[in-house]
Coordinates of C-alpha atoms in Angstrom, one line a residue:
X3 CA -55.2 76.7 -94.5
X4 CA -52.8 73.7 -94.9
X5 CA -51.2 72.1 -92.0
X6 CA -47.5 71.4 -92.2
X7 CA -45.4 69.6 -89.8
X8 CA -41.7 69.7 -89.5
X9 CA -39.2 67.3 -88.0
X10 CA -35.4 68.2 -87.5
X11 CA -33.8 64.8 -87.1
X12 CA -30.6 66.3 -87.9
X13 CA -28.7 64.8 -85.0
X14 CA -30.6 61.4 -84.2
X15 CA -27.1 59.7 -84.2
X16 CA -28.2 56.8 -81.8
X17 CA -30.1 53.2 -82.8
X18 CA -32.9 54.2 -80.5
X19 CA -33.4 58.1 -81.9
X20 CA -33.2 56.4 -85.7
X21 CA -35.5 53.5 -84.5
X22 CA -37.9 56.4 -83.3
X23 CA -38.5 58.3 -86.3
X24 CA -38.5 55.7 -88.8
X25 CA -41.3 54.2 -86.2
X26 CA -43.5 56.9 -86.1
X27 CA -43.3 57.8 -89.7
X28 CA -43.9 54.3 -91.4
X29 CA -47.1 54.2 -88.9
X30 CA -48.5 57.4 -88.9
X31 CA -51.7 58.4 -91.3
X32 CA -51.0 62.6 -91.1
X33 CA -54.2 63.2 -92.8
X34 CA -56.8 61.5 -89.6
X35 CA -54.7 64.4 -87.7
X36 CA -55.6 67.1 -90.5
X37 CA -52.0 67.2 -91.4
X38 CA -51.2 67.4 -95.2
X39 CA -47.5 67.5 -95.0
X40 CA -44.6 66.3 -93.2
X41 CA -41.2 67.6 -93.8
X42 CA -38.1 66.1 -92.0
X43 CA -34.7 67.3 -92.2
X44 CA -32.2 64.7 -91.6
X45 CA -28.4 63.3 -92.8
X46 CA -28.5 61.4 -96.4
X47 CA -27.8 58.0 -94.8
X48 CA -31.1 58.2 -92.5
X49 CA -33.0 59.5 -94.9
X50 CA -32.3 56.6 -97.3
X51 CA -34.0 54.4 -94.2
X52 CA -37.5 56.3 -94.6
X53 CA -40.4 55.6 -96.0
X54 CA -41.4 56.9 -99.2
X55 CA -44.8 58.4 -99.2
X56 CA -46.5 61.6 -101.1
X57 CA -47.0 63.6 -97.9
X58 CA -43.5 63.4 -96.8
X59 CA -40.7 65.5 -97.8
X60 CA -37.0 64.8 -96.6
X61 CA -34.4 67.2 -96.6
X62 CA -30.6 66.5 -96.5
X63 CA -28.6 69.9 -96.4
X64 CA -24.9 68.9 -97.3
X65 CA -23.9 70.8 -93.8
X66 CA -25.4 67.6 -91.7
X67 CA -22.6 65.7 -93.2
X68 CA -19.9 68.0 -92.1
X69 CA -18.6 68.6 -88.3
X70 CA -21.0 69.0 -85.6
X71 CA -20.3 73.0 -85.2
X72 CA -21.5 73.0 -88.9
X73 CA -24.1 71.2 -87.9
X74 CA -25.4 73.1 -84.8
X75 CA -24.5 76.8 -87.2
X76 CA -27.2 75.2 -89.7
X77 CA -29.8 74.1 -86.7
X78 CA -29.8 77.4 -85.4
X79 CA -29.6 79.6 -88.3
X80 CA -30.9 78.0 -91.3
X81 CA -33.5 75.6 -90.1
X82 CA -35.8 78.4 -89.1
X83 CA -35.9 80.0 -92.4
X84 CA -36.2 76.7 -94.6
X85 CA -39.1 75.4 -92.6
X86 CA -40.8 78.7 -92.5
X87 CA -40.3 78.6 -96.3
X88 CA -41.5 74.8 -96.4
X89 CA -44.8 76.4 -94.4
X90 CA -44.5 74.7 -91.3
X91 CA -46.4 75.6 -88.2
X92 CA -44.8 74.0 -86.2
X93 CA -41.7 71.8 -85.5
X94 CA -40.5 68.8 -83.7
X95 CA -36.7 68.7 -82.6
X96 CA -36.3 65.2 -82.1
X97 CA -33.3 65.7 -79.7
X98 CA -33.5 67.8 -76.7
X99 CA -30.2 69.3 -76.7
X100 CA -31.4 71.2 -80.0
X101 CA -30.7 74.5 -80.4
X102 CA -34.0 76.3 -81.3
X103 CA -35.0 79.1 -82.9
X104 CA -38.4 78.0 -84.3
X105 CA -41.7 78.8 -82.8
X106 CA -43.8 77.0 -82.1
X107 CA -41.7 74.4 -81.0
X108 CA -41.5 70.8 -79.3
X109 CA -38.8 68.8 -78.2
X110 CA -38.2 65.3 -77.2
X111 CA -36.1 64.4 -74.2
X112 CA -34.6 61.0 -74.6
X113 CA -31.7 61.4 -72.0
X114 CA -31.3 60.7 -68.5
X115 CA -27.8 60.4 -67.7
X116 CA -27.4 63.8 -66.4
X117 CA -30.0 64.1 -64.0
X118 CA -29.9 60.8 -62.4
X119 CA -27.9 61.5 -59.3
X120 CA -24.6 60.2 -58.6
X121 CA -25.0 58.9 -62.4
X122 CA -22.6 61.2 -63.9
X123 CA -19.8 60.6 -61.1
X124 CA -19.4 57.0 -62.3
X125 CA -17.3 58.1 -65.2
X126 CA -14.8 60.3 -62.7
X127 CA -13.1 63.4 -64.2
X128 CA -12.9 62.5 -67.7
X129 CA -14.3 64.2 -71.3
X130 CA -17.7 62.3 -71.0
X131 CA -19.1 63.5 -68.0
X132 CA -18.3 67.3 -69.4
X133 CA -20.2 66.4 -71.9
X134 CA -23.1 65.4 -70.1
X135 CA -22.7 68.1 -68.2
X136 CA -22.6 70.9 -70.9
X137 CA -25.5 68.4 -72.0
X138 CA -28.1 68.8 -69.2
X139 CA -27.9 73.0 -69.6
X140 CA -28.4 72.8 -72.9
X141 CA -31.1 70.0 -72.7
X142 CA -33.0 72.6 -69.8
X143 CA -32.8 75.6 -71.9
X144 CA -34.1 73.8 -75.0
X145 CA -37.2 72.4 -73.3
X146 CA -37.5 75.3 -71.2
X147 CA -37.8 77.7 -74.4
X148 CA -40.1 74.5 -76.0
X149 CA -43.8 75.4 -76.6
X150 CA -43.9 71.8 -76.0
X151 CA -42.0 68.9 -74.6
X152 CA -42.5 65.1 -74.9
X153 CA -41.3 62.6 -72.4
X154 CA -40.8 58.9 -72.2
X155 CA -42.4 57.8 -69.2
X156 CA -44.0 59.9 -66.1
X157 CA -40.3 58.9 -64.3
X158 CA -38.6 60.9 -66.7
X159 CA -40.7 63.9 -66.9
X160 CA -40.5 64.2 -63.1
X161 CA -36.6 63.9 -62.5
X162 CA -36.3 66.2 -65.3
X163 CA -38.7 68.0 -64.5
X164 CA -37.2 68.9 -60.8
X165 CA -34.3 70.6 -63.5
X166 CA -36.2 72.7 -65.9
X167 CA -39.3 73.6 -63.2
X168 CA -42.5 73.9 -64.3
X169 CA -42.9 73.3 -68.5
X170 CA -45.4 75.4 -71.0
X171 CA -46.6 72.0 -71.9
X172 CA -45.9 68.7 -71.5
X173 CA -46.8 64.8 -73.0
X174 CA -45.9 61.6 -72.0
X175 CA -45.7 59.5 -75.2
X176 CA -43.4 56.3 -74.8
X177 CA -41.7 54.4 -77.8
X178 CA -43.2 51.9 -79.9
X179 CA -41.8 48.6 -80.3
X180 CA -41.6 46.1 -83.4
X181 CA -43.4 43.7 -83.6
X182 CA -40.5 41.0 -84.8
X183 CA -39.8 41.2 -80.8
X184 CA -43.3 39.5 -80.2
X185 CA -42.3 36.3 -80.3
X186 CA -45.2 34.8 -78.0
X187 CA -45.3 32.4 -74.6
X188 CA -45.1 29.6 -77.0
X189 CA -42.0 29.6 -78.4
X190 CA -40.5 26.8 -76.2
X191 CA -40.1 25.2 -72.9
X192 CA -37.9 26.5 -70.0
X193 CA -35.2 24.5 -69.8
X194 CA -34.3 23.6 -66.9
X195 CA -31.1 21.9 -67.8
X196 CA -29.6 24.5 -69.6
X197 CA -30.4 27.9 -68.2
X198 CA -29.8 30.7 -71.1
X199 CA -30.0 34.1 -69.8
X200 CA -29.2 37.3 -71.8
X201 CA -29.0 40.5 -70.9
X202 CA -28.8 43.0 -74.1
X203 CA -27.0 46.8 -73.4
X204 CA -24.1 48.0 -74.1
X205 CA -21.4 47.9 -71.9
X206 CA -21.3 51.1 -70.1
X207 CA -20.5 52.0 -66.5
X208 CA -24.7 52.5 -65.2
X209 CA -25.2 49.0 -66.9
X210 CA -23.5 46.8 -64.1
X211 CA -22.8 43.6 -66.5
X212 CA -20.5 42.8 -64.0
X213 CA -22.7 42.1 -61.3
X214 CA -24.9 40.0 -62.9
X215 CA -21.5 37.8 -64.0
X216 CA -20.5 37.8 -60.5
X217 CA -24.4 36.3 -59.7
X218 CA -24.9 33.8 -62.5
X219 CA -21.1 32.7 -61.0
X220 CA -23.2 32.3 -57.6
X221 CA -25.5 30.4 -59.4
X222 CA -23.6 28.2 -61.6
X223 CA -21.1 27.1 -58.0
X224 CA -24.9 25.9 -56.2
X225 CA -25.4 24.0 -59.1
X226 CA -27.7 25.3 -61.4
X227 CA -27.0 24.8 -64.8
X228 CA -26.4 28.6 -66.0
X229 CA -24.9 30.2 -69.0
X230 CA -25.1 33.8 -69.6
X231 CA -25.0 35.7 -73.0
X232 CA -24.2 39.5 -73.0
X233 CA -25.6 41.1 -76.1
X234 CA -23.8 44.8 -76.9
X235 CA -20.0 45.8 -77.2
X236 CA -18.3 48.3 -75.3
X237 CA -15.2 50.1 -74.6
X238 CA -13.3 52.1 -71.8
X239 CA -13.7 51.3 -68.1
X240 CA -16.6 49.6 -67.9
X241 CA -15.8 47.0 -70.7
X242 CA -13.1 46.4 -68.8
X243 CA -14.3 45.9 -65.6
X244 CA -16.5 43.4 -67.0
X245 CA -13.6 41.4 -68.9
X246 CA -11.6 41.1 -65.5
X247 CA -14.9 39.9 -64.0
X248 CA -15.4 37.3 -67.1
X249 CA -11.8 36.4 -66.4
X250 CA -12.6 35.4 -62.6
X251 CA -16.1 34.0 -63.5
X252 CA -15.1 31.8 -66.2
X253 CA -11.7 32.0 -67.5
X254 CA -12.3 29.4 -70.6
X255 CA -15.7 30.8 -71.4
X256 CA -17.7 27.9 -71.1
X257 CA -20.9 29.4 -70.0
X258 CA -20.4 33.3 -70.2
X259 CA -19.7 34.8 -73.7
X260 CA -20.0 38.3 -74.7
X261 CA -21.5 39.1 -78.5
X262 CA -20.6 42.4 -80.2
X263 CA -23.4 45.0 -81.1
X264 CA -25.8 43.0 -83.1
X265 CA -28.1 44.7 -85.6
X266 CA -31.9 45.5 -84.2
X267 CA -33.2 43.1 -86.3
X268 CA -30.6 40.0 -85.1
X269 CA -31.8 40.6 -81.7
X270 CA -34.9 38.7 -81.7
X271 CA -32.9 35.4 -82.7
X272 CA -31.1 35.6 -79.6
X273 CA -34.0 35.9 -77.4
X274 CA -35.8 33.0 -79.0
X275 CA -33.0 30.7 -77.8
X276 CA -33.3 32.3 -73.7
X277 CA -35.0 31.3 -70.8
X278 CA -34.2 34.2 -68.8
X279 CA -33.9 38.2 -69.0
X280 CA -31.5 40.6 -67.4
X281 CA -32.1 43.8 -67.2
X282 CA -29.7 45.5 -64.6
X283 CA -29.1 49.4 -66.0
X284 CA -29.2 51.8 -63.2
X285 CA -30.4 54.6 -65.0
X286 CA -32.7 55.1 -68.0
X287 CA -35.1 57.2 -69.7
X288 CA -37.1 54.9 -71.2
X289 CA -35.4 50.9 -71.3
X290 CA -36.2 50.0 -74.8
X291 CA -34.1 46.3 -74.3
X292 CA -36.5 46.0 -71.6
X293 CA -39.4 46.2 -73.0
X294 CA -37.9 44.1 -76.0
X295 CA -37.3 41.3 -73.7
X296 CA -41.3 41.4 -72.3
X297 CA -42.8 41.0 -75.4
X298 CA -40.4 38.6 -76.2
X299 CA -42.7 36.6 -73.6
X300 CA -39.3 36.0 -71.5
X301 CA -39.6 35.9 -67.4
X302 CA -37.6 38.9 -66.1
X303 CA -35.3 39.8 -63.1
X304 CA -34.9 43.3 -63.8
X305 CA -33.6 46.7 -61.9
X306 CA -35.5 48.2 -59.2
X307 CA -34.1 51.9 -60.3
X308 CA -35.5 54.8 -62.2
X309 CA -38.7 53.8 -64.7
X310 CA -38.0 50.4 -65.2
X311 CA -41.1 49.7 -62.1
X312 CA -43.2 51.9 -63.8
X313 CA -42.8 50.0 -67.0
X314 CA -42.5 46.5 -66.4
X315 CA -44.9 46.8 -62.9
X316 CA -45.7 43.6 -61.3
X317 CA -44.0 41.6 -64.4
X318 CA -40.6 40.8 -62.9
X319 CA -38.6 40.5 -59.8
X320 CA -36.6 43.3 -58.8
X321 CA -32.9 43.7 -57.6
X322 CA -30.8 46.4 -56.9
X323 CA -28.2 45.9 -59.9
X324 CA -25.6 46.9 -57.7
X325 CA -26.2 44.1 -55.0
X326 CA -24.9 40.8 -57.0
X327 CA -26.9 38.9 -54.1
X328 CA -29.7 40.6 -54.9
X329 CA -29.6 39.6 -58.9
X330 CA -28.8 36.1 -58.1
X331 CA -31.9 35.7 -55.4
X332 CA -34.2 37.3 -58.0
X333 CA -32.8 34.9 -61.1
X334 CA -32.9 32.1 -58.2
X335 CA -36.8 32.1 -57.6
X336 CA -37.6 32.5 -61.1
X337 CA -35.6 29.6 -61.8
X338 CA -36.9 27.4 -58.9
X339 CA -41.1 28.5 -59.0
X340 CA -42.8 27.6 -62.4
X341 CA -45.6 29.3 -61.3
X342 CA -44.0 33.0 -60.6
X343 CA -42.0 33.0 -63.7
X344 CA -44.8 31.7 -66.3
X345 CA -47.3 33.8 -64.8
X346 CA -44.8 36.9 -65.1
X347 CA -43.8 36.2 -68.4
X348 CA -47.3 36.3 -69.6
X349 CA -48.0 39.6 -67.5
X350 CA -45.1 41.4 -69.4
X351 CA -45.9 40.0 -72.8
X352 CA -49.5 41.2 -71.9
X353 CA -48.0 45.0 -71.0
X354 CA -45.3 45.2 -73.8
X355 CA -48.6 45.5 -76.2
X356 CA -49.3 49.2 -75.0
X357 CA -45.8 49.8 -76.5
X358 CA -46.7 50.2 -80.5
X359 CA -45.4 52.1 -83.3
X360 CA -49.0 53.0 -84.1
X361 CA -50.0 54.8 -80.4
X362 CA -46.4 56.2 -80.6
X363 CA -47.2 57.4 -84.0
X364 CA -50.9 58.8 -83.0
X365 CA -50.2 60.4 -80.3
X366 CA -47.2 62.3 -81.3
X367 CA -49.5 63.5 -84.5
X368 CA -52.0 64.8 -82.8
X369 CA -50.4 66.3 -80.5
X370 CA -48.2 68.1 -82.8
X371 CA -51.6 69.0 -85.1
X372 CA -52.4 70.2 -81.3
X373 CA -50.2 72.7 -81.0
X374 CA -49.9 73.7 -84.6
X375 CA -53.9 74.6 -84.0
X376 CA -53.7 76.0 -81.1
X377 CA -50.4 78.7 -82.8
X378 CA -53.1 79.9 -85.3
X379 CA -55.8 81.3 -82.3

C-alpha cells in the first residue's frame, strides 16, 4: 500500500509559517520515512517558492486567492474530498486555527498570543484582540479534534496545553534555522569603541522596543559608546510609542535608527556588523530572531519570559523586558566582562546547531509516516 502525505498550507500568510514549509520540504527525504508522496495545497505565490521534486505534488485551487471566507468554505469542505482523492492517509494543517474535517489529522500550533496572560490586554478594546480571541477557540477545538498536535517548544505545549487539557497525541518538534545565519565566533572583534546592538522584531506592543531605547539611552549618558539598530517595521500603538521614545532618546538619530522589514535573507548582513543582541519580546511561541541571533555567534541579553530560557539556557543574560534597568544592567556586564560574553556567545552558537532544517524535517516525517501507520491497524 502506498503512503501519501498531505499538507494544507493554505493559510501560511506569515514569514515564519512560509519559512517553515519551504524548510522542511527542501530537507526532507519522504522515502527513509516510507512515504512515496507528498501533496501540499497552498496559494500560487507560495507555491512558486517550493521545491521541485518528483514526489511532491502542489496544489493551488483558484479559491485560496479569493477572500478568507472562501478560503475557510474550501478548507472545510473541499480539502477533505481532494486529499482523499489524492490518497492521503493522513494530513498536516500547518496552522492551528484550521478548520478540519480530515482524519487522521495533525496540526501545528505556532501561536501564543492568546494564551499568554495579560498578553492580549496590551492591545485594549480594539479589532485585534477579538481576533485573538475568536483565535484561541478556534485554535483549542482544532487541536483538540487533532489525532495529532505539534508544538514548538515544551513552554508552548504546556501553556497551551492548560487550554485544550489533555491532547490524543502530542510532539515537540522546534523550527529549523538556515544556515546563512551561521556566521561563526570569528567574524570580528567586539568593538569596544563603537557598541552596535540590534534587536530584530517587529514592532508590536509584547516586543517592548521601547525599553530597550530608554536603556541603551542609560548607557550611552554613562558613557559607553552605544548605538542601537532596530530591524522590523511597524504600525499602530506600539510603533508609536517607540517613535516618541526615539524622539526623547535621540532626537537627531545619531545612534538609534530604525530599518524597515528587511527580507530573511538581508538579515544576516546586519548581524555581521553587531556586537550585541536584544531580544526583549514578552511572549512567544518559539523566538525564531532569537535563535537567529545565537548562531549568528552574537553575545545576548535576552528576555526572561515565556520559552526564550528554555531555548537560549545558560547562553545569555536575562532581563525582564519590561524593567529598562534591568536591560541596561544585563547589556552593561556583557559589555564590561570579556569573559561572560565570549564564553556565552560560543554557548549559543554551540545550541543554535540543534535548530536544523534537516531534524525539523525528520522528525515531522516520521512522525506524520507515524500516524499514517498507526490509521491503517
Amino acid at each position: 500500500m502506498r503512503t501519501i502525505i498531505g499538507i494544507d498550507a493554505s493559510r501560511n500568510r506569515s514569514g515564519g509559517a512560509m519559512g517553515h514549509l519551504v524548510g522542511i520540504l527542501n530537507e526532507t527525504d519522504p522515502a527513509a520515512f516510507g512515504i512515496d508522496e507528498v501533496h501540499v495545497w497552498v496559494y500560487k505565490s507560495l507555491a512558486d517558492k517550493l521545491p521541485d521534486f518528483p514526489w511532491l505534488i502542489k496544489h493551488s485551487p483558484p479559491e485560496l486567492e479569493d477572500s478568507i471566507f472562501k478560503q475557510v468554505s474550501w478548507q472545510y469542505s473541499h480539502l477533505p474530498k481532494e486529499a482523499k482523492a489524492a490518497g492521503c492517509c493522513v494530513m498536516l494543517y500547518t496552522d492551528a486555527g484550521a478548520f478540519i474535517n480530515f482524519s487522521p489529522s495533525v496540526v501545528m500550533s505556532r501561536d501564543m498570543l492568546s494564551y499568554e496572560k495579560g498578553e492580549m490586554q496590551r492591545f485594549g478594546l480594539s479589532f485585534a484582540k477579538l481576533r485573538l480571541l475568536l483565535l484561541k477557540y478556534q485554535q483549542v477545538a482544532s487541536m483538540r479534534k487533532a489525532n495529532g498536535v505539534i508544538f514548538l517548544t515544551n513552554y508552548a505545549a504546556s501553556v497551551i496545553g492548560g487550554f485544550t487539557g489533555k491532547l490524543k497525541n502530542q510532539r515537540i518538534i522546534p523550527h529549523g534555522i538556515s544556515n546563512i545565519f551561521r556566521l561563526g565566533l570569528e567574524k570580528k572583534q567586539f568593538d569596544k569603541k563603537n557598541i552596535r546592538c540590534v534587536y530584530v522584531s517587529n514592532t508590536s506592543m509584547y516586543k517592548h522596543q521601547w525599553h530597550v531605547v530608554h536603556a541603551v539611552k542609560a548607557l550611552k549618558d554613562q558613557g559607553y559608546p552605544v548605538s542601537l539598530v532596530l530591524v522590523g517595521g511597524g504600525k499602530g500603538k506600539a510603533q508609536k510609542k517607540l517613535e516618541a521614545e526615539m524622539i526623547l532618546a535621540d532626537p537627531d538619530n545619531h545612534f538609534i535608527s530604525q530599518l524597515d522589514y528587511l527580507k530573511h535573507h538581508e538579515i544576516p548582513g546586519v548581524l555581521q556588523k553587531a556586537d550585541l543582541f536584544i531580544f526583549a519580546s514578552s511572549c512567544e511561541n518559539m523566538p525564531n530572531t532569537l535563535i537567529e541571533g545565537m548562531a549568528a555567534g552574537l553575545p545576548i541579553a535576552c528576555s526572561n519570559r515565556g520559552p526564550m530560557p528554555e531555548v537560549l539556557q545558560d547562553a545569555g543574560l536575562y532581563f525582564d523586558p519590561e524593567n529598562p534597568k534591568e536591560i541596561e544592567t544585563a547589556m552593561k556586564t556583557l559589555i564590561d566582562n570579556d569573559d561572560i560574553r565570549e564564553t556565552m556567545a560560543r554557548k549559543a552558537a554551540v545550541l543554535s546547531l540543534q535548530y536544523s532544517w534537516k531534524r525539523c524535517a525528520d522528525e515531522t516525517f516520521a512522525y506524520l509516516s507515524e500516524l499514517c501507520n498507526t490509521s491503517r491497524i
